[in-house]
Amino acid sequence: FYIYILYSLASDKYYIGYSNNAHRRLIEHNSKQINSFTSKHRPWILKALFSVGEIVYPIFRTDLLVV
């Protein structure tokens, strides 16, 4: 899976998430119609992408990593 860092051009904010398909998640963050943190700070661009292998157990909470 991947850990990704997104940057909001409009709000000057960063968002950290994880997914097995980071490019699909970027599209979802920029287009989903749900009321969420990322929907309020569009558009997002991908600033960093880290491949970390297979997820065995979620050892971190991404909701605590929003900057």
Coordinates of C-alpha atoms in Angstrom, one line a residue:
F1 CA 0.0 0.0 0.0
Y2 CA 1.0 3.6 -0.2
I3 CA 1.1 6.6 2.2
Y4 CA 0.3 9.8 0.3
I5 CA 0.5 13.5 1.1
L6 CA -1.9 15.9 -0.6
Y7 CA -1.7 19.6 -0.6
S8 CA -4.6 22.0 -0.9
L9 CA -3.9 24.9 -3.2
A10 CA -7.0 26.8 -2.0
S11 CA -6.4 26.4 1.7
D12 CA -2.7 25.9 2.1
K13 CA -3.3 22.7 4.0
Y14 CA -1.8 19.2 3.9
Y15 CA -3.6 15.8 4.2
I16 CA -2.0 12.5 4.8
G17 CA -3.7 9.3 3.9
Y18 CA -3.1 5.7 2.9
S19 CA -4.5 3.5 0.1
N20 CA -3.6 0.6 -2.2
N21 CA -4.3 3.0 -5.1
A22 CA -3.1 6.6 -4.3
H23 CA -4.0 8.0 -7.7
R24 CA -7.5 6.8 -7.5
R25 CA -7.8 8.3 -4.0
L26 CA -6.6 11.6 -5.3
I27 CA -9.4 11.6 -7.9
E28 CA -11.9 10.7 -5.2
H29 CA -10.7 13.4 -2.8
N30 CA -11.1 15.9 -5.6
S31 CA -14.5 14.7 -6.8
K32 CA -16.6 12.9 -4.2
Q33 CA -19.7 14.7 -3.1
I34 CA -19.6 13.8 0.6
N35 CA -19.2 16.4 3.3
S36 CA -15.6 15.8 4.5
F37 CA -12.4 17.6 5.3
T38 CA -11.0 17.0 1.9
S39 CA -14.2 18.1 0.1
K40 CA -13.9 21.5 1.8
H41 CA -10.4 22.2 0.7
R42 CA -10.3 21.3 -3.0
P43 CA -8.4 21.2 -5.3
W44 CA -5.7 18.7 -4.0
I45 CA -2.4 17.9 -5.6
L46 CA -0.2 14.9 -4.8
K47 CA 2.9 16.2 -3.1
A48 CA 4.5 12.9 -2.0
L49 CA 3.9 9.2 -2.4
F50 CA 5.6 6.4 -0.3
S51 CA 5.3 2.7 -1.1
V52 CA 5.3 0.8 2.2
G53 CA 4.5 -2.7 1.1
E54 CA 1.5 -4.7 2.4
I55 CA -0.7 -3.5 5.3
V56 CA -0.6 -6.0 8.1
Y57 CA -2.2 -4.0 10.9
P58 CA -3.1 -0.3 10.9
I59 CA -0.5 1.1 13.3
F60 CA -1.4 4.7 12.8
R61 CA -4.5 6.9 12.6
T62 CA -4.4 9.2 9.6
D63 CA -7.1 11.5 11.1
L64 CA -4.4 12.5 13.7
L65 CA -2.0 13.5 10.9
V66 CA -3.9 16.3 9.3
V67 CA -1.7 19.4 9.3

